[in-house]
Structure formats: structure tokens, C-alpha cells
Backbone as numpy.savetxt, mean C-alpha at the origin, in Angstrom:
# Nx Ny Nz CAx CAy CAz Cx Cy Cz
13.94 9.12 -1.04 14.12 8.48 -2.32 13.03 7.42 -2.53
12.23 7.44 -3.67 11.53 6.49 -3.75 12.10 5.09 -4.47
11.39 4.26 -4.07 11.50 2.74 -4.27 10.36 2.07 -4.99
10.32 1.49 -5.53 9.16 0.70 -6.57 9.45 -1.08 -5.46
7.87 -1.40 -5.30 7.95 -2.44 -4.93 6.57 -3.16 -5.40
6.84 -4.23 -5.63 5.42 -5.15 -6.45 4.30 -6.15 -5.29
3.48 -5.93 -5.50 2.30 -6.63 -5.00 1.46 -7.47 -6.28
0.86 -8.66 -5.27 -0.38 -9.16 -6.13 -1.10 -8.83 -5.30
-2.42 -7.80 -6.30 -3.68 -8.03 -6.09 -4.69 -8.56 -7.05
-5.35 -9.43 -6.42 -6.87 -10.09 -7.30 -6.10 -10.55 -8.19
-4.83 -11.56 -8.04 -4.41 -12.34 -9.41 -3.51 -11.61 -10.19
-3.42 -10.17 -10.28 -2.82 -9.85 -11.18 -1.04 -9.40 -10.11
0.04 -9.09 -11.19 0.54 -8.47 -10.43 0.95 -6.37 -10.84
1.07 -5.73 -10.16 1.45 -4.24 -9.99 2.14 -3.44 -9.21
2.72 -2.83 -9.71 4.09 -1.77 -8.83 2.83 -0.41 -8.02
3.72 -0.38 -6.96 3.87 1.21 -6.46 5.12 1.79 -6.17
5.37 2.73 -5.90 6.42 3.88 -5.69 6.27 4.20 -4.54
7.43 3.82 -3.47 7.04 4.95 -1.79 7.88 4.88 -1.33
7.96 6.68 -0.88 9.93 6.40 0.09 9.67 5.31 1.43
11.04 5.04 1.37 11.11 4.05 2.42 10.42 4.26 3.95
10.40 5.32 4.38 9.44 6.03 5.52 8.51 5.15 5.25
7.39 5.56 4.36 6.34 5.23 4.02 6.05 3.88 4.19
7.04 2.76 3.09 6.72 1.44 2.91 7.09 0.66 4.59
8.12 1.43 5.73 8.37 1.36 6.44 7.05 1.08 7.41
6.40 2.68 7.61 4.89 2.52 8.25 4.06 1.80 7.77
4.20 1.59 6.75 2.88 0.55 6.17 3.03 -0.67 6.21
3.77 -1.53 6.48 4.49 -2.59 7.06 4.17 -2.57 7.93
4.62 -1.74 8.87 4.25 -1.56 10.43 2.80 -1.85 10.87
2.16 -1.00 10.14 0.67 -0.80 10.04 -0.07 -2.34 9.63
0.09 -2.65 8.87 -0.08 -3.97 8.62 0.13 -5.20 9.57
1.08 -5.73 10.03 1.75 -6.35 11.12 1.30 -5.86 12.56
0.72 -4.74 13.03 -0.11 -3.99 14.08 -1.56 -4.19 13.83
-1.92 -4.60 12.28 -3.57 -4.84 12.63 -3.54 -6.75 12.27
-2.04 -7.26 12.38 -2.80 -9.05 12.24 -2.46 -9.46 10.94
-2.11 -8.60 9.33 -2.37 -9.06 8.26 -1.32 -8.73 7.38
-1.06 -9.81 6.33 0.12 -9.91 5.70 -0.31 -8.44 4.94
0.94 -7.83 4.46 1.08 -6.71 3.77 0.19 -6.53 2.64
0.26 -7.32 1.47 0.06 -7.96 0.78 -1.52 -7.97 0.49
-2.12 -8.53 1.88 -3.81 -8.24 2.12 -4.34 -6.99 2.25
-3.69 -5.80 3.12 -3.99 -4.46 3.48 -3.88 -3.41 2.18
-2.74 -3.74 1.29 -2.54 -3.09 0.21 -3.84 -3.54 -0.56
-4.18 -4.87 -0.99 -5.38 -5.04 -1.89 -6.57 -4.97 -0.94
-6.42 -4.63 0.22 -8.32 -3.44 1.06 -8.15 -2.80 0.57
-6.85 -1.55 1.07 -7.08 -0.07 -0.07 -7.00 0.14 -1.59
-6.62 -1.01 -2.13 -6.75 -0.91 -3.51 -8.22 -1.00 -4.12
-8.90 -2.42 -3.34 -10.27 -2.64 -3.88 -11.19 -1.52 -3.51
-10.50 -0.63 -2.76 -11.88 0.78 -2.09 -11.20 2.00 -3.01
-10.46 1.82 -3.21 -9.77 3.62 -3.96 -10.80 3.66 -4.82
-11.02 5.00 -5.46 -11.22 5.16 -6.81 -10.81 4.90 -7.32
-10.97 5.08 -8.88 -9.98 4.29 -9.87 -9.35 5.94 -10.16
-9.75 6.81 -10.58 -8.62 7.60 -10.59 -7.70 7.69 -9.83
-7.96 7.27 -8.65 -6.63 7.72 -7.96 -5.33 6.82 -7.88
-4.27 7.43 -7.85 -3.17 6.62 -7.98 -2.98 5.84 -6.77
-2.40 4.30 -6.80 -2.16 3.71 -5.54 -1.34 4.03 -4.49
0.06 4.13 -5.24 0.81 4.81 -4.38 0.47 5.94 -3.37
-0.25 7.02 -4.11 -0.77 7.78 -3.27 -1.61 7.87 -1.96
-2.45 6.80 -2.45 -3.84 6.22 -1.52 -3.07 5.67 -0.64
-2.03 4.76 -0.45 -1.34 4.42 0.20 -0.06 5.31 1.43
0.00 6.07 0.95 0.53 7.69 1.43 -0.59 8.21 2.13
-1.57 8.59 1.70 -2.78 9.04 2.58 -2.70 7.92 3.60
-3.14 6.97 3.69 -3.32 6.17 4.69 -2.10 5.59 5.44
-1.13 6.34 5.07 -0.18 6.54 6.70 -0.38 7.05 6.91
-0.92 8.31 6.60 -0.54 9.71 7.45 -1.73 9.95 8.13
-3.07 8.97 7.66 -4.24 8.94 8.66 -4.16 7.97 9.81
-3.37 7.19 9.62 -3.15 6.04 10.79 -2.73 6.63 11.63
């Protein structure tokens, strides 16, 4: 089931969508390299393309970790 949860990046604020698995590992992932959540979400945000959706980019990069 997905979940909507909000971040600030660069000042502004914005939602993503990710089943709990997901927001689970990426937490994890975050807290395993040193850095608030918060920071890791706006690395992969400031590198995505802009087409691509965040949520997604964020999905890719569990499943590459």
C-alpha cells in the first residue's frame, strides 16, 4: 500500500508516494550512510532528471543499494 510522505527540498516543500518496504529501506539507507533522510532524498532529487518522477528515482535506488 502506498503512503504519501513530505520532504523539504531547496526551500520548497513536496510529496512522494512509497510502500512502506520502500520508505522503510530508504530510511535505513540513509541512517547506514551518516545522513538525515531528508539530505539523501534532496542528492537524488538534485541529480534525477526532471522527467523523471521522484518517487520512482527513489524506488530505483533501493533496489540498487
Amino acid at each position: 500500500m502506498l503512503k504519501k510522505h513530505s520532504v523539504n527540498i531547496n526551500g520548497h516543500s513536496t510529496s512522494f508516494s512509497l510502500e512502506e518496504e520502500f520508505y522503510r529501506e530508504l530510511t535505513r539507507i540513509a541512517k547506514q550512510n551518516g545522513k538525515p533522510l531528508s539530505r539523501l532524498i534532496t542528492e537524488l532529487d538534485n541529480n534525477r532528471d526532471p522527467q523523471q518522477n521522484l518517487s520512482s528515482v527513489l524506488r530505483v535506488f533501493v533496489l540498487e543499494d
